[in-house]
Short mmCIF file of C-alpha atoms in Angstrom, two decimals:
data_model
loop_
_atom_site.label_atom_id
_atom_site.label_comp_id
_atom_site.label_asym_id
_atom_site.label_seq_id
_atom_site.Cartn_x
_atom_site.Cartn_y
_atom_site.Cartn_z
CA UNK D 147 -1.64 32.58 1.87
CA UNK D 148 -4.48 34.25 3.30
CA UNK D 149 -7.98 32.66 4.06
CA UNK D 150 -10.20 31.59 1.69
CA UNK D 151 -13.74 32.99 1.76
CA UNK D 152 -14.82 29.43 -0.37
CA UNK D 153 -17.21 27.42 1.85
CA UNK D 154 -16.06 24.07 3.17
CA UNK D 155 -16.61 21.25 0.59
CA UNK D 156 -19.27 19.32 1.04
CA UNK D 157 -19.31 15.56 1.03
CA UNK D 158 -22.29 14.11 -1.09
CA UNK D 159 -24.35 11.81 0.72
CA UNK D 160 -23.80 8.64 2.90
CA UNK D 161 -24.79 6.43 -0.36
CA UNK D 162 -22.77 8.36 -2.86
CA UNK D 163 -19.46 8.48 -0.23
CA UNK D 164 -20.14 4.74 0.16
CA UNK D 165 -19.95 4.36 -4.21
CA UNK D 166 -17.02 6.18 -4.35
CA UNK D 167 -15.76 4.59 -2.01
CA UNK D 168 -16.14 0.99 -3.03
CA UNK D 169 -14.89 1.95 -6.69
CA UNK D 170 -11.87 3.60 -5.47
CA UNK D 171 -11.30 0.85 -3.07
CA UNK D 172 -12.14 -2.45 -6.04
CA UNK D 173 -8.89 -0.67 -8.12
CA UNK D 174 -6.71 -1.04 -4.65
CA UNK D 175 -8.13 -4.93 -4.04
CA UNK D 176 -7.06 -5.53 -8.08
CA UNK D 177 -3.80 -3.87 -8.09
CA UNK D 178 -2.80 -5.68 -5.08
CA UNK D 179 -3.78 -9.01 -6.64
CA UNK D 180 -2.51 -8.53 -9.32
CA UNK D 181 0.80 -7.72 -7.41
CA UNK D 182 0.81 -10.80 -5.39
CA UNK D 183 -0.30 -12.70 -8.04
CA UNK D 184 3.12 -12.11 -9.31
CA UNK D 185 5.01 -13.42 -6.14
CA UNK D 186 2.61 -16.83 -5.75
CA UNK D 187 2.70 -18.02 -9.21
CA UNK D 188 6.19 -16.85 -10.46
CA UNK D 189 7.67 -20.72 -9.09
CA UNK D 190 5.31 -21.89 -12.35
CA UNK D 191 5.83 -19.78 -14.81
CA UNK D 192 9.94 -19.42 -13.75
CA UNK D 193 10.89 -21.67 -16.57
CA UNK D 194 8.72 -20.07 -19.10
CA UNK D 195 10.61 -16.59 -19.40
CA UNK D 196 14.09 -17.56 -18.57
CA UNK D 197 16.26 -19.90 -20.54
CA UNK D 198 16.73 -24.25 -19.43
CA UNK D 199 18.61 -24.39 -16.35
CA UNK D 200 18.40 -25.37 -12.61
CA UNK D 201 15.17 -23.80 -10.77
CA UNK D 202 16.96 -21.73 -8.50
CA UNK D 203 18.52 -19.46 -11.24
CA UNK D 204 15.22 -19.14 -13.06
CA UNK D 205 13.50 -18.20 -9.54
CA UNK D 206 16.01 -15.79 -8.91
CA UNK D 207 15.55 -14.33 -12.23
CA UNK D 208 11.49 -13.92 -11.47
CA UNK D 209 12.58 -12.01 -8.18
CA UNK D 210 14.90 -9.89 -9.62
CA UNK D 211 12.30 -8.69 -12.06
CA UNK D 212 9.67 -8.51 -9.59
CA UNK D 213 12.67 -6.34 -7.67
CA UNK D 214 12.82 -4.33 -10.74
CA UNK D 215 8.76 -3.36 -10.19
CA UNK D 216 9.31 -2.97 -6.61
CA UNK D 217 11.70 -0.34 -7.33
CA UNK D 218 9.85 1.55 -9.93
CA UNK D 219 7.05 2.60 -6.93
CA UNK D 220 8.76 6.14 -6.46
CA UNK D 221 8.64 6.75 -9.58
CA UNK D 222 4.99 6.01 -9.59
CA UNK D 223 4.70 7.94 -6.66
CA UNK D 224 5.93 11.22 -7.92
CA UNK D 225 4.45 11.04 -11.35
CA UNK D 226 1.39 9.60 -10.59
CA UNK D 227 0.96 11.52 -7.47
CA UNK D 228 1.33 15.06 -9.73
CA UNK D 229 -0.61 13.92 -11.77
CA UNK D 230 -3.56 13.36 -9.43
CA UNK D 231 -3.05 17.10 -8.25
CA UNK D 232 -2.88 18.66 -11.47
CA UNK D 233 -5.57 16.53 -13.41
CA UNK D 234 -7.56 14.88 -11.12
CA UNK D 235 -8.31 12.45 -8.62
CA UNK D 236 -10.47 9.82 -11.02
CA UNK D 237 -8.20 10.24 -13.77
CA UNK D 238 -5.01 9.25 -11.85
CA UNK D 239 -6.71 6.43 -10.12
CA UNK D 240 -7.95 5.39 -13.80
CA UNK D 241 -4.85 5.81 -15.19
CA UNK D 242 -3.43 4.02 -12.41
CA UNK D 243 -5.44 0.58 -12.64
CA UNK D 244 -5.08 0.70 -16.45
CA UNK D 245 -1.26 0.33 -15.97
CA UNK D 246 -1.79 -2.62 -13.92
CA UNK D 247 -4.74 -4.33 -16.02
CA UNK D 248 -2.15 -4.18 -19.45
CA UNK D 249 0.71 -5.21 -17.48
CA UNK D 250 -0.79 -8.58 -16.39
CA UNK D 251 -2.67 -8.71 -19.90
CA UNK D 252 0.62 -8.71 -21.08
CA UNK D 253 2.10 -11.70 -18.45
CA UNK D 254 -0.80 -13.63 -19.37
CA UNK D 255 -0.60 -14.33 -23.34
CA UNK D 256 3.42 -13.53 -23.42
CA UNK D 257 5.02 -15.78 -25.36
CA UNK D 258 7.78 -18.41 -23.64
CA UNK D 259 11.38 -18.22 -24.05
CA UNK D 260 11.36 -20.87 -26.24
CA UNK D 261 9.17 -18.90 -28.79
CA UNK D 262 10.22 -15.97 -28.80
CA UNK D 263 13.90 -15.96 -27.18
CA UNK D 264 15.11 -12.90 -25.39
CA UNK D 265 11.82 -11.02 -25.92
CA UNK D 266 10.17 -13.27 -23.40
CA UNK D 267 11.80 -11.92 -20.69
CA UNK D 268 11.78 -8.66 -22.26
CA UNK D 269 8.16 -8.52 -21.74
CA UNK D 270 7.87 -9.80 -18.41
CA UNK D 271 10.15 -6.84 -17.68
CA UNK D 272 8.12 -4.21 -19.25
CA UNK D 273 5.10 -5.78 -17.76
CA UNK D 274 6.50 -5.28 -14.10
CA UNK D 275 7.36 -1.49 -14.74
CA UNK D 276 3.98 -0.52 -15.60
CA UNK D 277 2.86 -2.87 -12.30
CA UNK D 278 5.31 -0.95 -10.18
CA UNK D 279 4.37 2.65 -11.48
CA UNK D 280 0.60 1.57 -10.73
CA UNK D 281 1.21 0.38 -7.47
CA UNK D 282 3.58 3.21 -6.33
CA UNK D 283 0.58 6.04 -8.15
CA UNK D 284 -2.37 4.16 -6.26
CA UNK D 285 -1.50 5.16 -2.70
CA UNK D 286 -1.38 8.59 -2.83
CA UNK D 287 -3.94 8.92 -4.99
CA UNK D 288 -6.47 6.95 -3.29
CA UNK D 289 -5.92 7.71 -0.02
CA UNK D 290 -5.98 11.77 -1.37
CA UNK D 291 -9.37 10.77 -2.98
CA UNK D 292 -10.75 8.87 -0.12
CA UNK D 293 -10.34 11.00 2.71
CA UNK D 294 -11.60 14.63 0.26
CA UNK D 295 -14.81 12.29 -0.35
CA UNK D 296 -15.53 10.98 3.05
CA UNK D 297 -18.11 13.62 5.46
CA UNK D 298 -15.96 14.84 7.95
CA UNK D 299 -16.15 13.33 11.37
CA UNK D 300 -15.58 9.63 9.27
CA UNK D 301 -12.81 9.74 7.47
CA UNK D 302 -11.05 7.55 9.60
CA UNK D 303 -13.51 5.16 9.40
CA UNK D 304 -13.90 5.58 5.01
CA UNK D 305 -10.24 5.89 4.15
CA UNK D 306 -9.23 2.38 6.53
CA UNK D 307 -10.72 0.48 3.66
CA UNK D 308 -7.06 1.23 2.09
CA UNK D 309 -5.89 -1.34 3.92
CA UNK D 310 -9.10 -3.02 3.71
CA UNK D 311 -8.56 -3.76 0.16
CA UNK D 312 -4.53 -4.07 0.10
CA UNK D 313 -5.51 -7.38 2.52
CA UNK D 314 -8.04 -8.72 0.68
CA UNK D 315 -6.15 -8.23 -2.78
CA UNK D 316 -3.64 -10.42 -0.77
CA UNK D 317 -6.23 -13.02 0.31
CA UNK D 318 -8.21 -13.34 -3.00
CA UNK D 319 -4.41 -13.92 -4.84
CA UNK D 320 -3.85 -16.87 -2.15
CA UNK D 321 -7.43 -18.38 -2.93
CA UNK D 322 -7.34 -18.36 -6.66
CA UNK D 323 -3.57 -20.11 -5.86
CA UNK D 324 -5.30 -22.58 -3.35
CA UNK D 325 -8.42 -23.53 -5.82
CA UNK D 326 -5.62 -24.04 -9.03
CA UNK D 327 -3.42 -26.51 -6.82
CA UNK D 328 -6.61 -28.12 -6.17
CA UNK D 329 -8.25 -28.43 -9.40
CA UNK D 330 -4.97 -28.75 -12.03
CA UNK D 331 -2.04 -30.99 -11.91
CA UNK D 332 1.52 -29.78 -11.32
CA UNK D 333 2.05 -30.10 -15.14
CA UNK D 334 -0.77 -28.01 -16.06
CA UNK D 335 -0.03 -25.35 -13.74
CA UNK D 336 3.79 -25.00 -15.18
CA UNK D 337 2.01 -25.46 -18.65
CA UNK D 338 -1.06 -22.99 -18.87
CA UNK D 339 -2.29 -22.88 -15.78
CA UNK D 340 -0.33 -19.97 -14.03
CA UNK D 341 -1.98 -18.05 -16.55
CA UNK D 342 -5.19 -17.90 -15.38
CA UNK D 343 -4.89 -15.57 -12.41
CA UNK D 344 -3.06 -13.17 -14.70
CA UNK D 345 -6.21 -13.22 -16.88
CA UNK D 346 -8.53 -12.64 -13.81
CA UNK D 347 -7.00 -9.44 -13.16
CA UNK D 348 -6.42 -8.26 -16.39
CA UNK D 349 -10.31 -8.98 -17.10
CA UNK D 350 -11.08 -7.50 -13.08
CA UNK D 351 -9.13 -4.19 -13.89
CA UNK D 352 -10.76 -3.29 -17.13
CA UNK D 353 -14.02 -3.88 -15.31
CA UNK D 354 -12.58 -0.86 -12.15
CA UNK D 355 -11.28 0.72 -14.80
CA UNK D 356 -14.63 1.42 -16.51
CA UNK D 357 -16.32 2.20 -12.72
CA UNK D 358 -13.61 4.58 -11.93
CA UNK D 359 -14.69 6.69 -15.01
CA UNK D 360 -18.19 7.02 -13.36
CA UNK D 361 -16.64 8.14 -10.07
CA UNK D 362 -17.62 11.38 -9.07
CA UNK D 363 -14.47 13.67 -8.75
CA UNK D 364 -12.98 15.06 -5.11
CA UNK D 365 -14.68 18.34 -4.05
CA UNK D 366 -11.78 19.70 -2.68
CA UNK D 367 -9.93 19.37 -6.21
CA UNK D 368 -12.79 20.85 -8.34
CA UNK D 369 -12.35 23.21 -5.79
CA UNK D 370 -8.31 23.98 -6.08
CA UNK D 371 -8.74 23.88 -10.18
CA UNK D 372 -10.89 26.88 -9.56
CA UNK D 373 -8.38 28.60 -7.41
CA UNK D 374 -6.39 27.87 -10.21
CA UNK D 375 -8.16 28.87 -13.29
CA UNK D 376 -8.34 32.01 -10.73
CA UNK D 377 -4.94 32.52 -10.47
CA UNK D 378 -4.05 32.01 -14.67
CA UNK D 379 -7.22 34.69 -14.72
CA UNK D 380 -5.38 37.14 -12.30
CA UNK D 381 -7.58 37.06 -9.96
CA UNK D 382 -5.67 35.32 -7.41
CA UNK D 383 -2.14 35.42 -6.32
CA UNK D 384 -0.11 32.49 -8.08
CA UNK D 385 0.94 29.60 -5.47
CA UNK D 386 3.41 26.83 -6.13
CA UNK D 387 2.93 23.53 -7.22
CA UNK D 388 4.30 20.65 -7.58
CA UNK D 389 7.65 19.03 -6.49
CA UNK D 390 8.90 22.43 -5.94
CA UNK D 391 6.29 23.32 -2.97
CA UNK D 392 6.20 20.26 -1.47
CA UNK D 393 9.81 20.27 -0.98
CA UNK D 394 10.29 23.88 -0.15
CA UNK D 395 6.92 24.58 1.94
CA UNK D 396 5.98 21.27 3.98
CA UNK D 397 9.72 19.77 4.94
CA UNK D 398 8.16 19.09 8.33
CA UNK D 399 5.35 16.81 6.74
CA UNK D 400 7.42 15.14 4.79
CA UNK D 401 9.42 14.24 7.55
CA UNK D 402 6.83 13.42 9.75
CA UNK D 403 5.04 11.27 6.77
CA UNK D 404 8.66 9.31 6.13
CA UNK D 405 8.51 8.77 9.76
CA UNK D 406 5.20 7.20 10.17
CA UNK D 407 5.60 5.14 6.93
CA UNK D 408 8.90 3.70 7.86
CA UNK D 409 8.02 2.02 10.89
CA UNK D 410 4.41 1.23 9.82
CA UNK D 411 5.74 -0.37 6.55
CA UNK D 412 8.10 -2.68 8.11
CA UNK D 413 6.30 -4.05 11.02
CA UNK D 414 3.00 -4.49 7.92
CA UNK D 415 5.52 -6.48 5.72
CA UNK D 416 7.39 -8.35 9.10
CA UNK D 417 3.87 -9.78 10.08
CA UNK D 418 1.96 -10.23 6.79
CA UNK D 419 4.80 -11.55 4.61
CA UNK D 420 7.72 -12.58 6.36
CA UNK D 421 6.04 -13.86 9.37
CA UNK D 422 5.04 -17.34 6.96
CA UNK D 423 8.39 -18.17 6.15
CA UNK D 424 10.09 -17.54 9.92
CA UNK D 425 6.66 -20.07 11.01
CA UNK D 426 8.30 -22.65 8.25
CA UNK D 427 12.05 -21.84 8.82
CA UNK D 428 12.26 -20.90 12.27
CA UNK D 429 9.38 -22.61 14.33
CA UNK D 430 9.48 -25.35 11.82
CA UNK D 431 5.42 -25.71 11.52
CA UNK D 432 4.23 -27.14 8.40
CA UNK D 433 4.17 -25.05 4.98
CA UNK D 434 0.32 -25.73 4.47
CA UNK D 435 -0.75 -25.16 8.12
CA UNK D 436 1.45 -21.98 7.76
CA UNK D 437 -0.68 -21.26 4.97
CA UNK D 438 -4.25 -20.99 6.79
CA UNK D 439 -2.64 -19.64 9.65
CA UNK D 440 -1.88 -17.09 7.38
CA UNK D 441 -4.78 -16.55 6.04
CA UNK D 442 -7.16 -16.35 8.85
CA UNK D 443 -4.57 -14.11 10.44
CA UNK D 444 -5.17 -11.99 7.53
CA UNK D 445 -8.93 -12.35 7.41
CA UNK D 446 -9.24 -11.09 10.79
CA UNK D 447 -6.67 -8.26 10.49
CA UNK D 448 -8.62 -7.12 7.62
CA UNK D 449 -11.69 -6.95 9.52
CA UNK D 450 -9.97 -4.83 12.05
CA UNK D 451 -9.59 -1.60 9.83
CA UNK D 452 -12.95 -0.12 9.91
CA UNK D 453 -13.05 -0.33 14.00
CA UNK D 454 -10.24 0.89 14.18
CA UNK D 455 -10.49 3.63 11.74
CA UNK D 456 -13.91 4.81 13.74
CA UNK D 457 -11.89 4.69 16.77
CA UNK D 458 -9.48 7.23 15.16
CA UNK D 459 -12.19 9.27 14.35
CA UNK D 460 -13.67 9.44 18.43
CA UNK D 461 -10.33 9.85 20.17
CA UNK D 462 -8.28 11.51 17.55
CA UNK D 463 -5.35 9.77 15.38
CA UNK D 464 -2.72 10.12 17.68
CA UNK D 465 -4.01 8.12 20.31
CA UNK D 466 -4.17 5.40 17.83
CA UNK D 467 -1.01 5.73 16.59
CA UNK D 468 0.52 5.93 19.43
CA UNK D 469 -0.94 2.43 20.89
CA UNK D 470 0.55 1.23 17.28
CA UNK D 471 3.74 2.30 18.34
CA UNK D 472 4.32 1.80 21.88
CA UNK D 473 2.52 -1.50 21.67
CA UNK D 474 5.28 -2.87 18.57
CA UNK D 475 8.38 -1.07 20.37
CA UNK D 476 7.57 -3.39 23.54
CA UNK D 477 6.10 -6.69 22.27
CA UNK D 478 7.94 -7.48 19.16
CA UNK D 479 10.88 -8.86 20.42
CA UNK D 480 9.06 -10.89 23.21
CA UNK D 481 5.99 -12.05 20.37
CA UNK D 482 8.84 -12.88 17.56
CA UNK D 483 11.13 -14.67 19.84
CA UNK D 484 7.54 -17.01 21.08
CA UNK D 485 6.71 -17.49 17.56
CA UNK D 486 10.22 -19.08 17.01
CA UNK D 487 9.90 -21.23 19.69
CA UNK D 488 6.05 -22.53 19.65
CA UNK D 489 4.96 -25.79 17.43
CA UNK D 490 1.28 -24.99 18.08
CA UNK D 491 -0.46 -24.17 15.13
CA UNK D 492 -3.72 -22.52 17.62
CA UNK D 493 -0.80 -20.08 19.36
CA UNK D 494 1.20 -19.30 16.56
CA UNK D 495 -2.98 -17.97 15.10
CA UNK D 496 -3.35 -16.12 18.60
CA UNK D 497 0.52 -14.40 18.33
CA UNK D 498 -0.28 -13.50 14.80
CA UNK D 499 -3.16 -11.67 15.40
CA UNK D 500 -2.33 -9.86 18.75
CA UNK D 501 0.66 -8.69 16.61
CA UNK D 502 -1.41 -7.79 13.52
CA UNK D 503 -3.94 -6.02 16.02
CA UNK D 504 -1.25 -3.60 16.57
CA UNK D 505 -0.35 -3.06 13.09
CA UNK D 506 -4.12 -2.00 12.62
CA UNK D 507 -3.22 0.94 14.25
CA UNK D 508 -0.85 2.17 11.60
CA UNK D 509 -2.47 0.48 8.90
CA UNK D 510 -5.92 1.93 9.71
CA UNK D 511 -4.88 5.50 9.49
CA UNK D 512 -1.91 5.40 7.12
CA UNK D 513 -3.87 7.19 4.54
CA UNK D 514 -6.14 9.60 6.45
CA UNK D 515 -3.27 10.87 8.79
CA UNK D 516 -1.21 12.12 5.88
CA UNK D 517 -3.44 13.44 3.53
CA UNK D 518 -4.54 15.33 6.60
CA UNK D 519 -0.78 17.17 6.79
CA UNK D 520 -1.07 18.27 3.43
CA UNK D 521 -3.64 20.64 0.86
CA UNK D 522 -4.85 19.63 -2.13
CA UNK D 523 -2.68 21.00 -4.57
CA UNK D 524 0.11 18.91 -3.23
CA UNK D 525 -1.59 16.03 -1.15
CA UNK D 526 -1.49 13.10 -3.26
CA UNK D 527 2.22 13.95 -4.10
CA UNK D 528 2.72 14.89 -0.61
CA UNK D 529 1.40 11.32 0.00
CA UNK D 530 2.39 9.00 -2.92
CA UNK D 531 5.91 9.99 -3.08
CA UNK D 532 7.56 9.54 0.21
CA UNK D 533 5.63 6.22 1.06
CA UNK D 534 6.50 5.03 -2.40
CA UNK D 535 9.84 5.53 -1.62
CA UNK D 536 9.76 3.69 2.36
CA UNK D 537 7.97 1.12 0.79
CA UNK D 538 10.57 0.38 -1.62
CA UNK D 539 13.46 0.57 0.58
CA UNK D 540 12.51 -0.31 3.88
CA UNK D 541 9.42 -2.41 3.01
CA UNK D 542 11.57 -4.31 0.23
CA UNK D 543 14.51 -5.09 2.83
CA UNK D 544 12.19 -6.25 5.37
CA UNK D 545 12.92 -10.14 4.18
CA UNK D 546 16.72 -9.83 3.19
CA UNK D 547 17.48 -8.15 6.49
CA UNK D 548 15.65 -10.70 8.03
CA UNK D 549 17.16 -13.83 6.18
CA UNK D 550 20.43 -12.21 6.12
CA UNK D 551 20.50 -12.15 10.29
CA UNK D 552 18.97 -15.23 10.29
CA UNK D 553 21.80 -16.70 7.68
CA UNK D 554 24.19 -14.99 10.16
CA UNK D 555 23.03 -16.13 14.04
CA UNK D 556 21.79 -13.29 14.70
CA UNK D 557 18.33 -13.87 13.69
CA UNK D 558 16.76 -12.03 17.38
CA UNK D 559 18.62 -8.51 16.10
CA UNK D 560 15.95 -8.52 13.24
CA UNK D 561 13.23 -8.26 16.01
CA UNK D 562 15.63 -5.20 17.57
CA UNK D 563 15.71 -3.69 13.69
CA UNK D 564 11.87 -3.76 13.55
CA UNK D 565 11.40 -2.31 17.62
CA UNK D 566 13.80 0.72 16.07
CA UNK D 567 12.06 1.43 12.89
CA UNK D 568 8.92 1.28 14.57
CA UNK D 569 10.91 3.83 16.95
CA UNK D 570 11.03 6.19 13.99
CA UNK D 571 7.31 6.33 13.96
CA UNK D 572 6.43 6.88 17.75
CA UNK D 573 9.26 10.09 17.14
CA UNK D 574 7.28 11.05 14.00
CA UNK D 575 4.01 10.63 15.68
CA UNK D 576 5.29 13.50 17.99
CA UNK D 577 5.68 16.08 14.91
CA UNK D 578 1.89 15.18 14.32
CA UNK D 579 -0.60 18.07 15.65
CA UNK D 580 -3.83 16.73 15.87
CA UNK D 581 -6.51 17.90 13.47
CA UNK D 582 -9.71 19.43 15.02
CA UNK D 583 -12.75 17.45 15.40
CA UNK D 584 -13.71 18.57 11.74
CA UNK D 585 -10.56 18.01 9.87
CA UNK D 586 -8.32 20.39 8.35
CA UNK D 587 -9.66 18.88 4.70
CA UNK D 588 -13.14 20.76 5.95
CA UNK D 589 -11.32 24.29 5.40
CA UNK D 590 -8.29 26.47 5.59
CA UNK D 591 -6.12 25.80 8.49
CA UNK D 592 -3.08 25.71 10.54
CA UNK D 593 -0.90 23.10 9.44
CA UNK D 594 -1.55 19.30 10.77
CA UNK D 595 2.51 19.38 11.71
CA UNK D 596 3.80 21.72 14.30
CA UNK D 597 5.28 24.43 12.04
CA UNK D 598 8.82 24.73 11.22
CA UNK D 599 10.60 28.34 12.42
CA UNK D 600 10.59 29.45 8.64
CA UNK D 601 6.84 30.25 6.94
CA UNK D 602 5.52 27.79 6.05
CA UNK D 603 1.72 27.62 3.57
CA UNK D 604 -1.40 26.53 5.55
CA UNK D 605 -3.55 23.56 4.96
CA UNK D 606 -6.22 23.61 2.16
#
């Protein structure tokens, strides 16, 4: 494809980057309530969807449906993720937090099983699918949008407030479940009161839903839907879109992006999610001093982002991910096996976060370093799709693989699964050329990924 003569897109200024960023990043924080939400509460509302019976069958029903959600995310991923290249940025992320808003408007006023019979579930069901094709659509579309709207020179530092949001999401789903079991009675949370976070986020996304509208759009897409109203004009050769291109003309950034996302997603989901119950099951502290060990674990991992993120930006992503990598390949065996053994709450905190410090460093630049490998007609596909699929294969096995060792004796080979996937990424990180001190989103370029022998298109 030869160069284009179109300036570089320009970024609008500090204040406007720092709107669209907040807006883009609110949808994120909502989404990922709302998708917690799901997990805390569904030991309350168990009994309301699935038929009388013992608690264990009705739990396992809520976890196969929230399964069921988990595995709609490629789907998400690929339509969603066209869809943001073809039609926009703001749309897709509209679209995308709309999906999530109606599907926990719809958990919070369904009717019980004993209304309404098999419908009940029914609806719970539907409700997840639209959850899980909103959650699999939002990454690639908002870290596409976040790192064309950043200046260049900070998109490290912009597009880390991902993560930023995916944590706090997390946190403000554990608060609103902390205040509840403080201010109801066990009775009225199995009777009404599991409803109410539901409601919070269906009222919280129509209110993103309406600031995403104002958003401005991504530069660097106004830009490609002229190249394209150029090429339907015949004035410009026609390119290919779609699945089609991705596939056939950046094999090497997929690869590289499956890489980075499989070791990145299951040390995120080792030490944010399963770490709590291996504290309980395996160290044997407390559930509630679990709980705010948790939390301020979380807390100050989600403070980390934006450092590191900047850091990115100074001495490149590599670097970074690298020290992610390296670091998790040689201390998670040694931190997992101390957290088994310790019964202080104080160095259980301490291992938490020295492990969650590394994680920043994937976490931090998991959206800017892909969109980076890929141009804008394909970049939130490029994106979306192959971390929606990671995500929902080795980010939803993290736990059973874990508990299934566990179950077995084998419980330190889980730390040995982790150190390997993480493995994948340091390999991947290799395949990862790093971008000039301007970004290849600044212009035409040579590919972020060392280029494979057959031709391959250049970056956008």
């Amino acid at each position: 494809m030869p160069q284009s003569s179109t300036p570089p897109p320009s970024a609008p200024g500090r204040s406007g980057v720092t709107a669209n960023v907040v807006r883009g990043c609110l949808g994120n924080l909502v989404e990922w309530y709302d998708w917690f939400a799901y997990a805390t509460f569904s030991i309350y509302f168990a009994s309301v969807f699935f038929p009388e019976g013992n608690q264990t069958a009705q739990l396992l029903s809520t976890a196969v449906v929230f399964a069921v959600g988990f595995f709609m995310r490629p789907l998400g991923g690929w339509l969603l993720g066209a869809y943001a290249d073809r039609f926009g940025r703001r749309r897709a992320l509209t679209l995308s937090v709309t999906l999530m808003s109606a599907g926990s408007l719809t958990i919070a006023f369904a009717p019980g099983h004993d209304v309404i019979g098999l419908w009940a579930p029914a609806l719970l069901v539907l409700a997840r699918l639209a959850q899980g094709l909103s959650v699999g659509g939002e990454f690639g579309s908002s870290a596409s949008y976040l790192s064309e709207v950043a200046p260049a020179g900070r998109r490290g530092f912009y597009s880390s407030f991902q993560y930023v949001s995916i944590v706090l999401g997390q946190l403000a789903a554990l608060l609103v479940a902390i205040v509840l079991q403080n201010l109801l009675t066990e009775d009225q949370l199995h009777g009404w009161g599991w409803r109410v976070p539901f409601v919070i986020g269906a009222i919280a996304g129509l209110v993103v839903m309406y600031l995403r509208r104002s958003m401005e759009e991504s530069t660097h897409f106004e830009q490609e839907q002229a190249r394209t109203a150029a090429e339907r004009a015949g004035a410009a050769p026609a390119e290919r879109k779609g699945l089609i291109a991705l596939f056939a003309e950046y094999p090497r950034q997929l690869l590289a992006v499956f890489g980075l996302a499989i070791g990145g997603t299951v040390a995120f989901y080792t030490y944010t999610t399963y770490l709590q119950k291996y504290l309980v099951n395996t160290a044997g502290i407390p559930k509630a001093t679990v709980t705010l060990i948790g939390f301020a674990a979380l807390f100050v991992y989600m403070l980390m982002q934006p450092a590191v993120g900047a850091l990115s930006d100074r001495v490149g992503r590599r670097p970074v991910m690298f020290a992610f990598s390296g670091g998790c390949m040689l201390l998670t065996v040694p931190l997992m096996t101390l957290l088994g053994r310790t019964g202080s709450p104080w160095i259980a905190f301490l291992l938490m976060t020295v492990a969650l410090t590394f994680v920043t460093g994937y976490s931090a630049l998991a959206a800017i370093i892909k969109a980076e490998m890929f141009p804008t007609k394909v970049r939130a596909l490029g994106v979306g799709l192959p971390h929606a699929l990671v995500t929902a294969t080795f980010g939803g096995l993290t736990e059973p693989v874990a508990l299934a060792l566990k179950d077995a004796g084998r419980e330190n080979l889980f730390f040995w699964y982790v150190t390997g996937c993480v493995g994948l990424t340091f390999l991947a990180t290799l395949l990862v050329k790093e971008p000039s001190r301007t970004s290849h989103l600044d212009a035409p370029a040579a590919p972020a990924v060392a280029p494979a022998p057959s031709k391959t298109a250049p970056l956008a």
